[in-house]
mmCIF file of C-alpha atoms and ligand atoms in Angstrom:
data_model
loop_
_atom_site.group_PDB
_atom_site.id
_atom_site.type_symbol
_atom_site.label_atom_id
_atom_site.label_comp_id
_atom_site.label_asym_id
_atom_site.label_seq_id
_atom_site.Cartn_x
_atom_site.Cartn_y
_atom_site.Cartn_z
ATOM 1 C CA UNK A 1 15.180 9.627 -16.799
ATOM 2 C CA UNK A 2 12.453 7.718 -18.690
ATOM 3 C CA UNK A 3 9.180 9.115 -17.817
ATOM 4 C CA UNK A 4 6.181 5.830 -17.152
ATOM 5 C CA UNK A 5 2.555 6.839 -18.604
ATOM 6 C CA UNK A 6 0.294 4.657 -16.995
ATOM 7 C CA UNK A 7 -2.632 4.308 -19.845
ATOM 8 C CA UNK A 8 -5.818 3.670 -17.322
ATOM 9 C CA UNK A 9 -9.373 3.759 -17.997
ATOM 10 C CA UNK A 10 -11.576 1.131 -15.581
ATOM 11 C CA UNK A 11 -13.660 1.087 -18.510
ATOM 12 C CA UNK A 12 -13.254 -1.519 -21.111
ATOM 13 C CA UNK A 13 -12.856 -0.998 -24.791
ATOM 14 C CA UNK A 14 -12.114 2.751 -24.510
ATOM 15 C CA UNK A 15 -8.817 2.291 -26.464
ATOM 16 C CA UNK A 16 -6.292 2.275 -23.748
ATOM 17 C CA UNK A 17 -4.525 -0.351 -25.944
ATOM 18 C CA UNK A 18 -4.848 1.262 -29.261
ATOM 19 C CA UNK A 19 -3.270 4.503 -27.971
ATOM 20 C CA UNK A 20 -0.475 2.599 -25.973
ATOM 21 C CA UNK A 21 0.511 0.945 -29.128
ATOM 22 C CA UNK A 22 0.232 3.825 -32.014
ATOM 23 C CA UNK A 23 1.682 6.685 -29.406
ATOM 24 C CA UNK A 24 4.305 4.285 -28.991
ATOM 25 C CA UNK A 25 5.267 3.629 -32.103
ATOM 26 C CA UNK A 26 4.590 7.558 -32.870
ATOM 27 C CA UNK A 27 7.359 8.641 -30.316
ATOM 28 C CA UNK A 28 9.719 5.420 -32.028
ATOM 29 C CA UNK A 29 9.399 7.125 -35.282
ATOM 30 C CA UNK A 30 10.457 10.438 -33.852
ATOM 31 C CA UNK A 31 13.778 8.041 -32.785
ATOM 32 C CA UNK A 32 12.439 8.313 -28.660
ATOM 33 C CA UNK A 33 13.447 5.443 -27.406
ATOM 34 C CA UNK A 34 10.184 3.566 -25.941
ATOM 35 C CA UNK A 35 9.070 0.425 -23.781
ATOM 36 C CA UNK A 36 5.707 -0.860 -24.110
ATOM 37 C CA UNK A 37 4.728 -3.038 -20.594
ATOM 38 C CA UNK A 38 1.757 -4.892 -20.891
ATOM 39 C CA UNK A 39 0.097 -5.314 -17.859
ATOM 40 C CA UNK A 40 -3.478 -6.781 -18.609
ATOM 41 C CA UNK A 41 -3.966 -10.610 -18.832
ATOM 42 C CA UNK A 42 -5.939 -9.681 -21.854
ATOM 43 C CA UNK A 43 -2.735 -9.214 -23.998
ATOM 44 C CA UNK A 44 -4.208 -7.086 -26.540
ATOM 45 C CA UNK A 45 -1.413 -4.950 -26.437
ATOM 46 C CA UNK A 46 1.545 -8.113 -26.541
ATOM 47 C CA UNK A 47 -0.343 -8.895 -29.888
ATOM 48 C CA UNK A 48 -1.038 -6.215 -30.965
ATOM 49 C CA UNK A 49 2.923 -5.487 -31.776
ATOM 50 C CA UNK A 50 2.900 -9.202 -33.323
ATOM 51 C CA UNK A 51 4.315 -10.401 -30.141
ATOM 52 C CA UNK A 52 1.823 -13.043 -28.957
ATOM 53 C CA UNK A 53 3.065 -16.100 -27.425
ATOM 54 C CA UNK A 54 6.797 -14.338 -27.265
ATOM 55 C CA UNK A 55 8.735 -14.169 -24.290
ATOM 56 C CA UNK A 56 12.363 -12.526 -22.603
ATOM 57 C CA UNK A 57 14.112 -15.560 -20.811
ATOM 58 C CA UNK A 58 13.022 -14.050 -17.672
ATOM 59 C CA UNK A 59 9.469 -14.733 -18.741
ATOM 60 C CA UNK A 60 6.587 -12.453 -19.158
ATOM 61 C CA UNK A 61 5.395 -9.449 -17.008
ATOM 62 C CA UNK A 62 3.495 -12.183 -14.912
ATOM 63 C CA UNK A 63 6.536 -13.861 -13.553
ATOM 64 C CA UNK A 64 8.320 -10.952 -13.393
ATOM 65 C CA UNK A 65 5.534 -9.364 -10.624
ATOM 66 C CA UNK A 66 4.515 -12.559 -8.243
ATOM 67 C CA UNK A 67 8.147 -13.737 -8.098
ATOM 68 C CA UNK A 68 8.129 -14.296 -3.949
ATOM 69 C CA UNK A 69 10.838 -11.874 -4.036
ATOM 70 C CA UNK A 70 10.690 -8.316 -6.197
ATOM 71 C CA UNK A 71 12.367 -8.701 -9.384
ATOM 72 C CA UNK A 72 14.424 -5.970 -9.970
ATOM 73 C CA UNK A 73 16.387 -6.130 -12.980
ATOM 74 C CA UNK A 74 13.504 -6.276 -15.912
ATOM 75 C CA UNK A 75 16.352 -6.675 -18.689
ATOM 76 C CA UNK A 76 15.855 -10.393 -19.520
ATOM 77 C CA UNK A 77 12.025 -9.728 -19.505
ATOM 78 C CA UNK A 78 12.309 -7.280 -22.453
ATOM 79 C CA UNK A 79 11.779 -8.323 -26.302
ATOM 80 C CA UNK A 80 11.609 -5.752 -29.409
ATOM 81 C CA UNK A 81 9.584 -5.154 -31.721
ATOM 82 C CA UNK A 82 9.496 -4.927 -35.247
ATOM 83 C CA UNK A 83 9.187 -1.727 -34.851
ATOM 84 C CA UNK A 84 12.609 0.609 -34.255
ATOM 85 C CA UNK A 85 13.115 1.766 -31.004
ATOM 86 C CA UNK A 86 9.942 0.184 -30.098
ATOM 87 C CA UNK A 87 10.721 -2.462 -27.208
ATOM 88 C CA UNK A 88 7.988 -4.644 -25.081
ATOM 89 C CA UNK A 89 7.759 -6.465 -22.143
ATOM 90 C CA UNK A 90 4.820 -9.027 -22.768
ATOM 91 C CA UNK A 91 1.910 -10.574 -21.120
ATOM 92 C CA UNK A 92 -0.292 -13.521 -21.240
ATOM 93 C CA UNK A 93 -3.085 -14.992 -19.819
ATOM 94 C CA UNK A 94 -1.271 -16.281 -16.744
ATOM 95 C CA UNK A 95 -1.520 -12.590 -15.597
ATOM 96 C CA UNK A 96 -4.778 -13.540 -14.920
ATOM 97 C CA UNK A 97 -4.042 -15.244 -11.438
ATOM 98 C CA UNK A 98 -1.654 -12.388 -10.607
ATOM 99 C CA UNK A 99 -4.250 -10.279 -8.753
ATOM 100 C CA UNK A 100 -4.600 -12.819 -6.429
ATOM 101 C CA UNK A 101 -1.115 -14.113 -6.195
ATOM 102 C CA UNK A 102 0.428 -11.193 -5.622
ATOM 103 C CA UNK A 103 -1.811 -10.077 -2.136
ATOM 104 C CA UNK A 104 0.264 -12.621 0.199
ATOM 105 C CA UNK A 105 3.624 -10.603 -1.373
ATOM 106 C CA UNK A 106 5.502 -8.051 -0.174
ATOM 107 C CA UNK A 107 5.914 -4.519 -1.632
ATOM 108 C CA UNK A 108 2.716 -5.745 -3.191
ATOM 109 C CA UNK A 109 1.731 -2.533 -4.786
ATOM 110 C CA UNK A 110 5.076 -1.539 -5.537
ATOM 111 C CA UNK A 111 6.342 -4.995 -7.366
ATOM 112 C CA UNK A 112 6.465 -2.292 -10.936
ATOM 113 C CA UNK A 113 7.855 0.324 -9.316
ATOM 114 C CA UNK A 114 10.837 -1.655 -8.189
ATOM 115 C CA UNK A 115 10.980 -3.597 -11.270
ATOM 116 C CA UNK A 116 11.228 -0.774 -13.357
ATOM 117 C CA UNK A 117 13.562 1.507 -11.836
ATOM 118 C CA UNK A 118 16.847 0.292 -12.842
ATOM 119 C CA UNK A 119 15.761 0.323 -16.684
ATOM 120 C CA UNK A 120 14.377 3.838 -16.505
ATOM 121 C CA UNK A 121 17.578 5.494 -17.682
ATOM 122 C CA UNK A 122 17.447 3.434 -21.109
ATOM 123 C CA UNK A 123 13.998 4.556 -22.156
ATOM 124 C CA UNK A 124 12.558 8.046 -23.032
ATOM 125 C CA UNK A 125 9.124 6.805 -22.455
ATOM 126 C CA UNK A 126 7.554 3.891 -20.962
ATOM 127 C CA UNK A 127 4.011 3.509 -21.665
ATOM 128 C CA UNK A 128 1.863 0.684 -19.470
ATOM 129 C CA UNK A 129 -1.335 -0.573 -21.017
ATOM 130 C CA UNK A 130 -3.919 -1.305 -17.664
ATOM 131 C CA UNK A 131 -6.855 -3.920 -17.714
ATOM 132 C CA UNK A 132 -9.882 -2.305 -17.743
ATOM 133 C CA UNK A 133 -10.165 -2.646 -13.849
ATOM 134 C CA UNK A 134 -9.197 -0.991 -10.593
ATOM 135 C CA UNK A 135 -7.705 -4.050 -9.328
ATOM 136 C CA UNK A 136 -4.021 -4.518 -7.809
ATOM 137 C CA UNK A 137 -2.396 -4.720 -11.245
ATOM 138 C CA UNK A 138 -3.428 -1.186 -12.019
ATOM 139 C CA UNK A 139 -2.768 0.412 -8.719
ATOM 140 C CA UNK A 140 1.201 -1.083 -9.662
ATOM 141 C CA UNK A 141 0.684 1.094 -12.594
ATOM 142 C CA UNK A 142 -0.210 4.402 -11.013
ATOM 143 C CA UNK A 143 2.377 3.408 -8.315
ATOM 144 C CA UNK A 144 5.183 3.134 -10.769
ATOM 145 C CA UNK A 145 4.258 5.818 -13.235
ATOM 146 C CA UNK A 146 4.619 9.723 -12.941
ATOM 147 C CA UNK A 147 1.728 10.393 -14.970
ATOM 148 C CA UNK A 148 -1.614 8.709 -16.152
ATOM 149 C CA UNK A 149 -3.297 8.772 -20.090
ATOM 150 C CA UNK A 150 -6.652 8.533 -19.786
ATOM 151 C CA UNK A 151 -8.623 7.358 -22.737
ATOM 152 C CA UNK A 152 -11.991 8.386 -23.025
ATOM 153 C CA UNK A 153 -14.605 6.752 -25.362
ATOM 154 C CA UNK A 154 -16.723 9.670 -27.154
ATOM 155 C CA UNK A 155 -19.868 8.191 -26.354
ATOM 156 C CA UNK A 156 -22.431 9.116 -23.454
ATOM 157 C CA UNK A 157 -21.498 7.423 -20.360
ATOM 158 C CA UNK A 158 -17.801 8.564 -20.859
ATOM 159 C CA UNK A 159 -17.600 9.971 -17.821
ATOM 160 C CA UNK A 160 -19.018 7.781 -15.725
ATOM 161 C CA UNK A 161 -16.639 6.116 -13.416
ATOM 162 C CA UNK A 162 -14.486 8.527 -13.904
ATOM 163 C CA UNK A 163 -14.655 9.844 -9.967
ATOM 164 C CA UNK A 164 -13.795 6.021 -8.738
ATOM 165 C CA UNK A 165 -10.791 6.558 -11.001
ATOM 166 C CA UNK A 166 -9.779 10.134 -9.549
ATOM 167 C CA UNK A 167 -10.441 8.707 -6.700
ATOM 168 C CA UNK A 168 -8.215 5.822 -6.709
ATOM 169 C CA UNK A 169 -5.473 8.195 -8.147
ATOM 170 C CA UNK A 170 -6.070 10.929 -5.152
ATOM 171 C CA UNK A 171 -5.496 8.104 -2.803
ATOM 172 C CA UNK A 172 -2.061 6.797 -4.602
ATOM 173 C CA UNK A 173 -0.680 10.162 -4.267
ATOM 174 C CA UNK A 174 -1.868 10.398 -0.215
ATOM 175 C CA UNK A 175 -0.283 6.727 0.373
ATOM 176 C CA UNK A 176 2.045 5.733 -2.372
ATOM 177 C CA UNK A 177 3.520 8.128 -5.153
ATOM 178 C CA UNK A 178 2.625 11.695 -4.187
ATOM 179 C CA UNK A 179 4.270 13.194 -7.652
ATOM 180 C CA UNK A 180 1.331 11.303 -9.670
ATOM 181 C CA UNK A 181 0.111 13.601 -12.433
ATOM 182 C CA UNK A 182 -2.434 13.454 -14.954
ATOM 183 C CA UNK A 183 -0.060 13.537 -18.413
ATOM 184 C CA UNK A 184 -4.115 14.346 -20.151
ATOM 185 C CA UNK A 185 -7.324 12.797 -21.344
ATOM 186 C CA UNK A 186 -7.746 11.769 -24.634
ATOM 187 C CA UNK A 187 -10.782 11.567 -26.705
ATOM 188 C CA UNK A 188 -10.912 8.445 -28.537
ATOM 189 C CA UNK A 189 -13.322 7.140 -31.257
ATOM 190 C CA UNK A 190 -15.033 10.659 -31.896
ATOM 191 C CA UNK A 191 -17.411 10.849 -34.930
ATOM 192 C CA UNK A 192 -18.011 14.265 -35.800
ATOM 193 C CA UNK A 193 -20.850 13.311 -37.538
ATOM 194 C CA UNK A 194 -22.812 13.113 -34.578
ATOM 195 C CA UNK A 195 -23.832 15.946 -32.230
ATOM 196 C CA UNK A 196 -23.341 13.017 -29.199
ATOM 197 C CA UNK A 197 -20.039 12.872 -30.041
ATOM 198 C CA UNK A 198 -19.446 16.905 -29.639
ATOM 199 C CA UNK A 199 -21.400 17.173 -26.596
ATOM 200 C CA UNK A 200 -19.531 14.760 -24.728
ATOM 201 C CA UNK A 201 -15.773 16.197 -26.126
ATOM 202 C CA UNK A 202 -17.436 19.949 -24.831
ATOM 203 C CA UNK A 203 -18.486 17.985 -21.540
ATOM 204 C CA UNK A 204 -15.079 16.605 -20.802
ATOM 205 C CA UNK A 205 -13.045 19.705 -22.182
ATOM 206 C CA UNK A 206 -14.804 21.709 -19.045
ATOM 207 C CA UNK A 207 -14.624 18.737 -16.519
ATOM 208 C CA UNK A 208 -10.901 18.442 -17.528
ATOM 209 C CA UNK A 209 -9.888 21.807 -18.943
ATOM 210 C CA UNK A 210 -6.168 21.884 -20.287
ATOM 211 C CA UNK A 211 -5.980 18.495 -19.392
ATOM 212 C CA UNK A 212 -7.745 17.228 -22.570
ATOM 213 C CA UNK A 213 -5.363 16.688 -25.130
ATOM 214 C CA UNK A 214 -6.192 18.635 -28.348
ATOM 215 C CA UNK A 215 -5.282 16.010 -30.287
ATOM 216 C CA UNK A 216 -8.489 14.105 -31.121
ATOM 217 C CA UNK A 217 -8.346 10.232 -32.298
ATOM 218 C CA UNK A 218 -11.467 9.780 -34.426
ATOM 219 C CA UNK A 219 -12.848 6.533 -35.311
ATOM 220 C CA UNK A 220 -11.442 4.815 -37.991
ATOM 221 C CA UNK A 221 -11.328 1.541 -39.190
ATOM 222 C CA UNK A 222 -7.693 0.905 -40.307
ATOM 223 C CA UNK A 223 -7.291 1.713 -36.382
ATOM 224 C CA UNK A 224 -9.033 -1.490 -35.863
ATOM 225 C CA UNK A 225 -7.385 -3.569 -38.647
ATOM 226 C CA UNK A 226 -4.120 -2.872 -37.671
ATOM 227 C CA UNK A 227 -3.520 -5.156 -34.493
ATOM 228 C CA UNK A 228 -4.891 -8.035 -36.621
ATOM 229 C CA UNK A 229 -1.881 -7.791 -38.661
ATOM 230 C CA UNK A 230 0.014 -7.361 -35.446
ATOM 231 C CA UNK A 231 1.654 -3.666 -36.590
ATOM 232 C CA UNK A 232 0.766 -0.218 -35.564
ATOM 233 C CA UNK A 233 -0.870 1.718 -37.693
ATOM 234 C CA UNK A 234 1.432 3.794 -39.028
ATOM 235 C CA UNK A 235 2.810 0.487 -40.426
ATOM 236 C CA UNK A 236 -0.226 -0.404 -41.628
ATOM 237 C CA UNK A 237 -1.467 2.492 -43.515
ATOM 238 C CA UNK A 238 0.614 5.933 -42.796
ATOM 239 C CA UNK A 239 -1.965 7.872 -44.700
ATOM 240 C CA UNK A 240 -4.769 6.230 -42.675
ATOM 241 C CA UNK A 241 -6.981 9.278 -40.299
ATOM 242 C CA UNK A 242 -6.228 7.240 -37.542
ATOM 243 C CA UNK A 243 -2.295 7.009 -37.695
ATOM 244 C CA UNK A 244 -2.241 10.654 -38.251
ATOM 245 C CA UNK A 245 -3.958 11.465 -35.517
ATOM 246 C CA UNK A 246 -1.444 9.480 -33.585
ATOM 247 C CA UNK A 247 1.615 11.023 -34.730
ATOM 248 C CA UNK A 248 -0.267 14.606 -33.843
ATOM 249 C CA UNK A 249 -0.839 13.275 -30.581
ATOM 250 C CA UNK A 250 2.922 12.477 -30.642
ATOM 251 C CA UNK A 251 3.969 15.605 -31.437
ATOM 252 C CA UNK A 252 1.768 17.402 -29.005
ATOM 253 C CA UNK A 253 2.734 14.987 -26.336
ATOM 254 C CA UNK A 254 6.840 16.526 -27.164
ATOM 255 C CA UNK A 255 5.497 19.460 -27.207
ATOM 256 C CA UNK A 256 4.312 19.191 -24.202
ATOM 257 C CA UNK A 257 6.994 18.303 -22.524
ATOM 258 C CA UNK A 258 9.290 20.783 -24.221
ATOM 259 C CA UNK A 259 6.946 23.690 -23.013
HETATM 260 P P1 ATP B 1 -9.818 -3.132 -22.790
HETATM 261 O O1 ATP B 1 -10.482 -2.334 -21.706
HETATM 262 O O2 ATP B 1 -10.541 -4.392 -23.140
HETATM 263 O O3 ATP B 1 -8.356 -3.328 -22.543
HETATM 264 P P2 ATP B 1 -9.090 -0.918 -24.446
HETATM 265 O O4 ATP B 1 -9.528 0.237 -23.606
HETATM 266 O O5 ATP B 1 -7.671 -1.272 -24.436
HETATM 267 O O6 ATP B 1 -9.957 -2.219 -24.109
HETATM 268 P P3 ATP B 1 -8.901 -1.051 -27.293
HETATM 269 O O7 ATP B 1 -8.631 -2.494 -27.252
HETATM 270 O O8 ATP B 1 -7.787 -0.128 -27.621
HETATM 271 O O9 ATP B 1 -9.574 -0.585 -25.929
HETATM 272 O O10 ATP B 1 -10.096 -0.716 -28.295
HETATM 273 C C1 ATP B 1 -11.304 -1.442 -28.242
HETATM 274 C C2 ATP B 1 -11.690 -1.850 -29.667
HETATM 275 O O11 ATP B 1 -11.951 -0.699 -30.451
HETATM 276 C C3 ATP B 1 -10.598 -2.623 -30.385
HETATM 277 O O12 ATP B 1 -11.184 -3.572 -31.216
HETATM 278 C C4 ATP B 1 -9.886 -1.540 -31.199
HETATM 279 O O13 ATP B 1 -9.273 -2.071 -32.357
HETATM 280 C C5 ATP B 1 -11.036 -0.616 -31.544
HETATM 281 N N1 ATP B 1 -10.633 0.787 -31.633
HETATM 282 C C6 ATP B 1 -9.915 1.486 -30.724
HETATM 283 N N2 ATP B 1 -9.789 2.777 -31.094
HETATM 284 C C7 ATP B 1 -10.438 2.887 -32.284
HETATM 285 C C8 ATP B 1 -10.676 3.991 -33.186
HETATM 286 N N3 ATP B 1 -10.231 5.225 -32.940
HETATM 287 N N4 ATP B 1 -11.396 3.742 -34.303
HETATM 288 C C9 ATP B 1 -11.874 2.505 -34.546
HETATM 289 N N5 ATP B 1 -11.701 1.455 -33.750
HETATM 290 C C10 ATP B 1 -10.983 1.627 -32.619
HETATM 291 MG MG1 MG B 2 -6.720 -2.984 -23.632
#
């Protein structure tokens, strides 16, 4: 059975989308197969894998979740990549209206769950890139998933909001998906340059303990670059800082789960 990762930080522009896209294609390179669901009207991630504008004839991830009945068979709503073992199920900017079209529905918070169940056995890993809100699309995302990535920006208010996020995940397991775990918080953007930077990785390393990956992703520009071109980074530049410390994470993720 495919296990989901539901990447979730309220915050925007902590790189939930950068690390949905480059751990990805990481675990495609090691030949896992993987399924990238975008589930933030932004689309960042949908372009990001050169995908914008594309579409399964199903649709996108919008139609697929305020259907008036739950769609349960998500096979006509997936597209690949150009990446190998790298498939995606897109969004666009319809998503948008989702949040609101979807309270009226039934199974409201559940519409992923159900959607993704019957695809679960194709996939090693199914990675879900959140908007950087609390809203209904996300709680779908902690529904449906066994564990959450957190991405955490290196930078001083990292942690803050972090409780309304624990929060929201303590009540998920009371009410909706009691096997939720944390799969670990990742430190994104560091600069070891600046003492900031190591204060706040020594801050969350005690808040989260074993939880914190040891991978670190610093910043690095090529890890900016590379969804412009529509590729993951390892496509982009394989030597680059950044897609190296993706494949580590990668690894460490297998590890992991090996352990
Ligand atoms: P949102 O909350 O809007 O969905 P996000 O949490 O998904 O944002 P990203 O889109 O992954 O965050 O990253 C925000 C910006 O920072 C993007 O322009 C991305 O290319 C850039 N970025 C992400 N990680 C890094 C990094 N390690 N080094 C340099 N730039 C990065
Ligand atoms: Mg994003």
């Amino acid at each position: 059975m495919g296990k989901i990762v539901a990447v979730t930080n309220q915050k925007g522009g902590v790189g939930k989308t950068t690390t949905a896209i480059n751990l990805a294609a990481s675990l495609a390179f090691a030949e896992r197969r993987v399924l990238l669901v975008d589930i933030d009207p932004q689309g960042n991630l949908t372009s990001g894998v050169g995908q914008k504008g594309k579409a399964g004839p199903g649709g996108t991830i919008y139609e697929a979740l305020t259907a008036i009945e739950p769609v349960t068979d998500p096979r006509p709503f997936i597209i690949p990549t150009g990446v190998d073992h790298l498939s995606l199920i897109p969004s666009n900017r319809n998503l948008t209206g989702a949040e609101i079209e979807m309270v009226p529905l039934a199974h409201r918070e559940e519409r992923l769950r159900m959607f993704l169940a019957s695809v679960r056995g194709e996939f090693d890993y199914i990675f879900v890139d959140c908007p950087p809100s609390l809203g209904l699309l996300t709680l779908n995302a902690l529904v449906a998933a066994d564990a959450a990535l957190i991405p955490l920006h290196c930078e001083y208010f990292a942690l803050e909001g972090l409780a309304d996020l624990v929060g929201t995940m303590r009540r998920v397991r009371v009410a909706l998906n009691p096997g939720l775990d944390i799969e670990g918080v990742l430190l994104t953007m560091f600069d070891d340059r600046t003492n900031l930077g190591q204060q706040v990785a020594s801050d969350v390393r005690q808040f989260f303990k074993e939880k914190v990956f040891r991978t670190v992703i610093p910043r690095n520009i090529r890890l900016g670059e590379a969804p412009s071109h529509g590729m993951p980074v390892m496509l982009y530049d394989v030597k680059s800082r950044g897609a190296e410390a993706y494949l580590a994470l990668a690894r460490e993720m297998l590890e992991r789960s090996a352990a």
